CSV table of C-alpha atoms in Angstrom, one decimal:
chain,number,residue,atom,x,y,z
A,1,MET,CA,66.8,60.9,-46.3
A,2,ARG,CA,66.3,57.3,-45.7
A,3,SER,CA,67.1,56.1,-42.2
A,4,ARG,CA,69.7,53.4,-41.8
A,5,PRO,CA,68.6,50.0,-40.5
A,6,VAL,CA,69.6,49.3,-36.9
A,7,ILE,CA,71.6,46.0,-36.5
A,8,THR,CA,71.7,44.7,-33.0
A,9,SER,CA,74.0,41.7,-32.1
A,10,SER,CA,72.9,38.9,-29.8
A,11,ARG,CA,75.8,39.9,-27.5
A,12,ALA,CA,74.4,43.5,-27.3
A,13,ILE,CA,70.9,42.1,-26.5
A,14,ILE,CA,72.3,39.9,-23.8
A,15,ALA,CA,74.3,42.8,-22.3
A,16,ALA,CA,71.2,45.0,-22.3
A,17,ALA,CA,69.1,42.3,-20.7
A,18,GLY,CA,71.8,41.9,-18.0
A,19,LEU,CA,71.7,45.7,-17.3
A,20,LEU,CA,67.9,45.6,-17.1
A,21,VAL,CA,67.9,42.7,-14.6
A,22,ALA,CA,70.6,44.5,-12.6
A,23,ALA,CA,68.5,47.6,-12.5
A,24,ILE,CA,65.4,45.7,-11.4
A,25,ALA,CA,67.3,43.9,-8.7
A,26,GLY,CA,68.8,47.2,-7.5
A,27,ALA,CA,65.4,48.8,-7.3
A,28,GLN,CA,64.1,46.6,-4.4
A,29,THR,CA,60.9,47.6,-2.7
A,30,GLU,CA,60.9,48.0,1.1
A,31,ARG,CA,57.7,48.0,3.1
A,32,LYS,CA,57.0,49.8,6.3
A,33,THR,CA,53.8,49.8,8.4
A,34,VAL,CA,52.7,53.0,10.1
A,35,ALA,CA,49.9,52.5,12.7
A,36,GLY,CA,47.5,55.0,14.2
A,37,PRO,CA,44.5,57.0,13.2
A,38,SER,CA,46.6,60.1,12.2
A,39,ILE,CA,50.0,59.7,10.7
A,40,ALA,CA,52.5,61.8,8.7
A,41,ILE,CA,54.9,61.0,5.9
A,42,TYR,CA,58.1,63.0,5.1
A,43,ASN,CA,60.3,62.6,2.0
A,44,ILE,CA,62.6,65.3,0.6
A,45,VAL,CA,62.9,64.1,-3.0
A,46,GLY,CA,61.0,61.7,-5.3
A,47,HIS,CA,57.6,60.7,-6.5
A,48,VAL,CA,54.9,59.9,-3.9
A,49,GLN,CA,51.6,58.2,-4.8
A,50,VAL,CA,48.8,57.9,-2.3
A,51,GLU,CA,46.4,55.1,-3.0
A,52,ALA,CA,43.6,53.1,-1.2
A,53,GLY,CA,44.8,50.4,1.1
A,54,THR,CA,43.3,47.6,3.1
A,55,GLY,CA,43.6,46.4,6.7
A,56,SER,CA,44.0,48.7,9.7
A,57,ASP,CA,47.4,50.4,9.1
A,58,VAL,CA,49.0,52.5,6.5
A,59,VAL,CA,51.6,50.7,4.5
A,60,VAL,CA,54.4,52.6,2.7
A,61,GLU,CA,56.3,51.0,-0.1
A,62,ILE,CA,59.7,52.6,-0.7
A,63,VAL,CA,62.0,52.3,-3.8
A,64,ARG,CA,65.4,54.0,-3.5
A,65,GLY,CA,66.9,55.8,-6.5
A,66,GLY,CA,70.2,57.3,-7.4
A,67,GLN,CA,73.8,56.0,-7.0
A,68,ASP,CA,73.7,57.0,-3.3
A,69,GLY,CA,70.2,55.7,-2.5
A,70,ARG,CA,71.5,53.0,-0.2
A,71,ARG,CA,72.7,55.8,2.2
A,72,LEU,CA,69.1,56.9,2.9
A,73,SER,CA,67.5,55.6,6.1
A,74,ILE,CA,63.9,55.1,6.8
A,75,GLU,CA,62.6,55.9,10.3
A,76,VAL,CA,59.2,55.2,11.8
A,77,GLY,CA,58.1,56.4,15.2
A,78,ASP,CA,56.4,59.1,17.2
A,79,VAL,CA,57.2,62.7,16.4
A,80,ARG,CA,55.4,65.3,18.4
A,81,GLY,CA,52.5,63.0,19.3
A,82,ARG,CA,52.0,61.5,15.9
A,83,ASN,CA,53.3,58.3,14.3
A,84,SER,CA,55.5,59.3,11.3
A,85,LEU,CA,57.6,57.8,8.6
A,86,ARG,CA,60.6,59.9,7.6
A,87,VAL,CA,63.1,59.4,4.8
A,88,ILE,CA,66.4,60.7,6.2
A,89,TYR,CA,68.9,62.2,3.8
A,90,PRO,CA,72.5,62.5,5.3
A,91,ALA,CA,73.6,65.5,3.3
A,92,ASP,CA,72.8,69.2,2.8
A,93,GLU,CA,73.1,69.1,-1.0
A,94,ILE,CA,71.0,66.5,-2.9
A,95,VAL,CA,71.1,65.8,-6.6
A,96,TYR,CA,67.8,64.6,-8.1
A,97,ARG,CA,68.3,63.5,-11.7
A,98,ASP,CA,64.7,63.6,-12.8
A,99,GLN,CA,64.3,61.9,-16.2
A,100,ASN,CA,61.6,64.4,-17.2
A,101,ASP,CA,64.1,67.3,-16.9
A,102,ARG,CA,66.6,67.3,-19.8
A,103,TRP,CA,69.0,69.9,-18.5
A,104,GLY,CA,68.8,69.8,-14.7
A,105,ARG,CA,69.3,73.5,-14.4
A,106,TRP,CA,67.2,74.1,-11.3
A,107,SER,CA,67.4,74.1,-7.6
A,108,SER,CA,65.2,74.3,-4.5
A,109,THR,CA,66.2,75.2,-1.0
A,110,PHE,CA,64.2,74.8,2.2
A,111,SER,CA,64.8,73.8,5.9
A,112,VAL,CA,64.5,70.4,7.4
A,113,ARG,CA,64.7,69.5,11.1
A,114,SER,CA,67.1,66.9,12.4
A,115,ASP,CA,64.3,64.4,12.7
A,116,GLY,CA,63.6,64.6,9.0
A,117,THR,CA,60.4,66.7,9.3
A,118,TRP,CA,59.5,70.2,8.3
A,119,GLY,CA,56.4,72.4,8.1
A,120,GLY,CA,54.1,74.0,10.5
A,121,GLU,CA,54.5,77.4,8.9
A,122,ARG,CA,54.4,78.7,5.3
A,123,SER,CA,58.0,80.1,5.6
A,124,GLY,CA,60.5,77.3,5.5
A,125,SER,CA,62.9,79.2,7.8
A,126,SER,CA,60.4,79.8,10.6
A,127,PHE,CA,60.7,76.4,12.2
A,128,GLY,CA,64.5,76.0,12.3
A,129,GLY,CA,66.5,73.1,11.0
A,130,ARG,CA,69.3,72.8,8.5
A,131,ARG,CA,69.1,74.3,5.0
A,132,ILE,CA,68.8,71.6,2.3
A,133,LYS,CA,69.5,72.3,-1.3
A,134,VAL,CA,68.0,70.0,-3.9
A,135,LYS,CA,69.3,70.4,-7.5
A,136,GLY,CA,69.1,68.8,-10.9
A,137,SER,CA,72.8,68.4,-11.5
A,138,GLY,CA,76.2,68.9,-10.0
A,139,SER,CA,77.9,67.4,-7.0
A,140,GLY,CA,76.2,66.1,-3.9
A,141,LEU,CA,74.2,63.2,-2.6
A,142,GLU,CA,72.6,61.6,-5.6
A,143,ALA,CA,69.6,59.9,-3.9
A,144,TRP,CA,65.9,60.0,-3.8
A,145,ALA,CA,63.0,57.8,-2.7
A,146,ASP,CA,59.8,57.0,-4.6
A,147,LEU,CA,56.9,56.1,-2.2
A,148,ARG,CA,53.6,54.3,-2.6
A,149,VAL,CA,51.4,55.1,0.4
A,150,LEU,CA,48.5,52.7,0.9
A,151,VAL,CA,45.8,54.3,3.1
A,152,PRO,CA,42.8,52.4,4.6
A,153,ALA,CA,39.5,54.2,4.8
A,154,GLY,CA,38.9,56.6,7.7
A,155,LYS,CA,42.5,57.6,8.3
A,156,HIS,CA,44.0,61.1,8.6
A,157,VAL,CA,47.2,61.2,6.6
A,158,ASP,CA,49.6,64.2,6.2
A,159,VAL,CA,52.0,63.7,3.3
A,160,ASN,CA,55.0,66.1,3.0
A,161,LEU,CA,57.3,66.2,0.0
A,162,GLY,CA,60.1,68.5,-0.8
A,163,VAL,CA,60.7,68.2,-4.6
A,164,GLY,CA,59.2,65.8,-7.1
A,165,GLU,CA,55.6,64.8,-7.8
A,166,LEU,CA,52.8,64.1,-5.3
A,167,SER,CA,49.5,62.5,-6.2
A,168,ALA,CA,46.5,60.8,-4.5
A,169,ARG,CA,43.9,58.6,-6.1
A,170,GLY,CA,40.8,56.7,-5.0
A,171,VAL,CA,41.4,57.3,-1.2
A,172,THR,CA,38.6,57.6,1.4
A,173,ALA,CA,40.4,59.5,4.1
A,174,ASP,CA,41.3,63.0,5.3
A,175,LEU,CA,44.4,64.0,3.3
A,176,ARG,CA,46.8,66.8,3.6
A,177,LEU,CA,49.2,66.9,0.6
A,178,ASP,CA,52.0,69.4,1.2
A,179,ALA,CA,55.0,70.1,-1.1
A,180,ALA,CA,57.7,72.7,-1.2
A,181,SER,CA,58.2,72.4,-5.0
A,182,ALA,CA,56.1,69.9,-6.8
A,183,HIS,CA,53.0,69.4,-8.9
A,184,VAL,CA,50.2,68.0,-6.7
A,185,THR,CA,47.2,66.1,-8.0
A,186,ALA,CA,44.2,64.4,-6.4
A,187,THR,CA,41.6,62.3,-8.2
A,188,LYS,CA,38.5,60.5,-6.9
A,189,THR,CA,39.1,61.1,-3.2
A,190,THR,CA,36.5,61.3,-0.5
A,191,GLY,CA,37.2,63.2,2.8
A,192,ASN,CA,38.7,66.5,3.8
A,193,LEU,CA,41.4,67.5,1.4
A,194,THR,CA,44.1,70.1,1.7
A,195,ILE,CA,46.7,70.7,-1.0
A,196,ASP,CA,49.5,73.2,-0.3
A,197,THR,CA,52.5,73.6,-2.7
A,198,GLY,CA,55.0,76.4,-2.5
A,199,SER,CA,56.0,76.2,-6.1
A,200,GLY,CA,54.0,74.1,-8.5
A,201,GLY,CA,50.4,73.7,-9.6
A,202,ALA,CA,47.5,71.9,-8.0
A,203,GLU,CA,45.0,69.8,-10.0
A,204,VAL,CA,42.0,67.9,-8.6
A,205,HIS,CA,39.2,65.9,-10.3
A,206,ASP,CA,36.1,64.3,-8.7
A,207,VAL,CA,36.8,65.0,-5.1
A,208,THR,CA,34.3,65.2,-2.2
A,209,GLY,CA,34.7,66.4,1.3
A,210,ASP,CA,33.5,68.8,4.0
A,211,GLU,CA,36.6,70.9,3.7
A,212,ILE,CA,38.5,71.3,0.4
A,213,THR,CA,41.5,73.7,0.4
A,214,LEU,CA,43.8,74.1,-2.6
A,215,ALA,CA,46.7,76.6,-2.2
A,216,THR,CA,49.8,77.4,-4.2
A,217,GLY,CA,52.5,80.0,-3.7
A,218,SER,CA,53.5,80.0,-7.4
A,219,GLY,CA,51.4,78.0,-9.8
A,220,GLY,CA,47.8,77.6,-10.9
A,221,VAL,CA,44.9,75.6,-9.7
A,222,SER,CA,42.7,73.5,-12.1
A,223,PHE,CA,39.8,71.3,-11.2
A,224,SER,CA,36.7,69.5,-12.3
A,225,GLY,CA,34.0,67.9,-10.2
A,226,VAL,CA,34.6,69.3,-6.7
A,227,SER,CA,31.9,69.2,-4.0
A,228,GLY,CA,31.9,70.0,-0.3
A,229,LYS,CA,30.7,72.3,2.4
A,230,ARG,CA,33.6,74.8,2.4
A,231,CYS,CA,35.8,75.1,-0.7
A,232,LYS,CA,38.8,77.4,-0.7
A,233,MET,CA,41.3,78.1,-3.4
A,234,ASP,CA,44.3,80.4,-2.9
A,235,THR,CA,47.2,81.2,-5.2
A,236,GLY,CA,49.9,83.8,-4.8
A,237,SER,CA,50.7,83.7,-8.5
A,238,GLY,CA,48.6,81.6,-10.9
A,239,GLY,CA,45.1,81.4,-12.1
A,240,VAL,CA,42.2,79.3,-11.0
A,241,THR,CA,40.2,77.4,-13.7
A,242,GLY,CA,37.6,74.7,-13.6
A,243,ASP,CA,34.0,73.5,-13.7
A,244,GLY,CA,31.6,71.5,-11.6
A,245,LEU,CA,32.2,73.3,-8.3
A,246,ALA,CA,29.4,72.5,-5.8
A,247,CYS,CA,30.0,73.8,-2.3
A,248,ASP,CA,27.9,75.6,0.3
A,249,GLU,CA,30.7,78.2,0.6
A,250,ILE,CA,33.3,79.1,-2.1
A,251,ASN,CA,36.3,81.4,-1.4
A,252,VAL,CA,38.8,82.1,-4.2
A,253,ASP,CA,41.7,84.4,-3.7
A,254,VAL,CA,44.2,85.0,-6.5
A,255,GLY,CA,47.1,87.3,-6.0
A,256,SER,CA,48.1,87.4,-9.7
A,257,GLY,CA,46.1,85.6,-12.3
A,258,SER,CA,42.6,85.2,-13.5
A,259,VAL,CA,39.6,83.3,-12.2
A,260,ARG,CA,37.6,81.2,-14.8
A,261,ILE,CA,35.0,78.9,-13.2
A,262,ASP,CA,31.9,77.5,-14.9
A,263,ASP,CA,29.0,75.5,-13.7
A,264,ALA,CA,29.2,76.3,-10.0
A,265,LYS,CA,26.7,75.8,-7.2
A,266,ALA,CA,26.9,77.7,-3.9
A,267,THR,CA,25.0,79.9,-1.5
A,268,ARG,CA,27.9,82.0,-0.4
A,269,VAL,CA,30.7,83.1,-2.8
A,270,LYS,CA,33.7,85.4,-2.4
A,271,LEU,CA,36.1,85.9,-5.3
A,272,ASP,CA,39.2,88.1,-5.1
A,273,ALA,CA,41.6,88.6,-8.1
A,274,GLY,CA,44.3,91.1,-7.4
A,275,SER,CA,45.5,91.1,-10.9
A,276,GLY,CA,43.4,89.4,-13.6
A,277,GLY,CA,39.8,89.1,-14.8
A,278,VAL,CA,37.0,87.1,-13.3
A,279,ARG,CA,34.5,84.8,-15.2
A,280,PHE,CA,32.2,83.0,-12.9
A,281,GLY,CA,29.1,81.0,-13.8
A,282,LEU,CA,26.5,80.0,-11.1
A,283,ARG,CA,23.7,77.5,-11.6
A,284,THR,CA,22.1,78.4,-8.3
A,285,THR,CA,21.0,81.7,-6.9
A,286,PRO,CA,23.5,82.8,-4.2
A,287,ARG,CA,22.5,84.4,-1.0
A,288,TYR,CA,25.8,86.3,-0.9
A,289,LEU,CA,28.2,87.0,-3.8
A,290,ASP,CA,31.2,89.3,-3.3
A,291,VAL,CA,33.7,89.9,-6.2
A,292,ASP,CA,36.8,92.1,-6.2
A,293,ALA,CA,39.0,92.3,-9.3
A,294,GLY,CA,41.9,94.7,-9.0
A,295,SER,CA,42.7,94.7,-12.7
A,296,GLY,CA,40.5,93.0,-15.3
A,297,GLY,CA,36.9,92.7,-16.3
A,298,VAL,CA,34.2,90.7,-14.4
A,299,THR,CA,31.5,88.5,-16.0
A,300,ILE,CA,29.1,86.8,-13.7
A,301,SER,CA,26.4,84.4,-15.0
A,302,LEU,CA,23.4,83.8,-12.8
A,303,PRO,CA,20.1,81.9,-13.1
A,304,SER,CA,17.4,83.8,-15.0
A,305,ILE,CA,15.4,84.1,-11.7
A,306,THR,CA,17.7,85.8,-9.3
A,307,ASP,CA,16.8,88.0,-6.4
A,308,ALA,CA,19.4,90.3,-4.9
A,309,GLU,CA,20.4,93.8,-3.8
A,310,ILE,CA,23.3,94.8,-6.1
A,311,ASP,CA,26.2,97.1,-5.6
A,312,ILE,CA,28.5,97.4,-8.6
A,313,GLU,CA,31.5,99.7,-9.0
A,314,THR,CA,34.2,100.0,-11.6
A,315,GLY,CA,37.3,102.2,-11.6
A,316,SER,CA,37.2,102.3,-15.4
A,317,GLY,CA,34.8,100.4,-17.6
A,318,GLY,CA,31.1,100.1,-18.1
A,319,ILE,CA,28.3,98.1,-16.4
A,320,ASP,CA,26.0,95.9,-18.4
A,321,SER,CA,23.2,93.7,-17.1
A,322,ASP,CA,20.8,91.2,-18.7
A,323,PHE,CA,18.6,91.5,-15.6
A,324,ALA,CA,16.0,94.3,-15.1
A,325,VAL,CA,17.5,96.4,-12.3
A,326,GLN,CA,15.4,98.7,-10.0
A,327,VAL,CA,18.0,101.4,-9.6
A,328,THR,CA,18.2,103.1,-6.2
A,329,ARG,CA,21.4,105.0,-6.8
A,330,VAL,CA,23.6,105.6,-9.8
A,331,GLU,CA,26.8,107.5,-10.1
A,332,ARG,CA,29.6,107.5,-12.5
A,333,ASN,CA,30.8,103.9,-12.7
A,334,HIS,CA,28.8,103.0,-9.6
A,335,LEU,CA,25.4,101.3,-9.5
A,336,ARG,CA,23.1,100.3,-6.7
A,337,GLY,CA,19.8,98.7,-7.1
A,338,ARG,CA,17.6,95.6,-6.8
A,339,ILE,CA,17.0,92.5,-8.9
A,340,GLY,CA,13.7,90.8,-8.2
A,341,ASP,CA,12.7,91.0,-4.5
A,342,GLY,CA,16.3,91.8,-3.4
A,343,SER,CA,16.5,89.0,-0.9
A,344,GLY,CA,20.2,88.2,-1.7
A,345,HIS,CA,23.3,90.3,-1.8
A,346,ILE,CA,25.6,90.9,-4.8
A,347,ARG,CA,28.6,93.2,-4.6
A,348,ILE,CA,31.1,93.5,-7.5
A,349,GLN,CA,34.1,95.9,-7.7
A,350,SER,CA,36.5,96.1,-10.6
A,351,GLY,CA,39.5,98.4,-10.4
A,352,SER,CA,40.0,98.4,-14.2
A,353,GLY,CA,37.5,96.7,-16.5
A,354,SER,CA,33.8,96.3,-17.3
A,355,VAL,CA,31.3,94.4,-15.2
A,356,ARG,CA,28.7,92.2,-16.9
A,357,LEU,CA,25.8,90.3,-15.4
A,358,ARG,CA,24.5,87.6,-17.6
A,359,LYS,CA,21.6,85.2,-17.5
A,360,ASN,CA,22.5,81.5,-17.9
């Protein structure tokens, strides 16, 4: 079927242009300065972007959204010993009409203190405050705030978001990105980095810091190009996938989901997958490697020259090794022995599934 041509009158064009100008005028940008070496940002609903800034203070640009956006208030001041910016929502039910969500059939509930802050514990109800419900449709306060946070080098910034999207890019600072229900991303950051989202995935690319922590309650973790001293990834439900992980210590804990990591470098590694398989590739010989897979096979790739005492056990499944093993003890589905001079330590346990040691 041929499509009909679209005929637009000049009157319609003028009307559309007028609406666009009105929308731009309505979406005015407010700017707030937050001074101090360590600050916190709190926003219940919206998109938050953290970027590199200049000068000595953190600058926050705010754009209100929704028909009730004018009812929001922005407060800056000391909260429990730290200068903080808080977007205050004067209602217990908030409607967030996200354009990326066609139907709006969702809701998220958590607790917010009277000063507009939350957090301190994983459980939202543990620190008091009133219960806030954010939903995609229905009645309530239709308001949200989109923030652009400009961070100078050397700061410590704690960004807290309830619902929406949270991202950081090109920042040289210590960052904590905390969300109740949001996808969180970090790209090309330098400094200690903590990402914690209750519901939603975490994604990082090209980040460097002494301490890198990525945690999700429900959602996966994906990464590329992560380096640091101590790197920890923790998911309640969701897999961990990525490559280019270079840390002195690696700790991965997955409650439900698989672990798929390639091209890693580390001296100490601990992997725990409660339900799901493990595939882990190391480019360097570890001094300590501990793997526990409750359900699923385990495949570990190591440099061709590896020295370690090995202790491998499977509840059901075979054991296969590319390396010559000097066996010291063997039982049904349980092998102890030595690779090379045995100077390192490798322990692998699989509740259900085979264990394979492969040469890179």
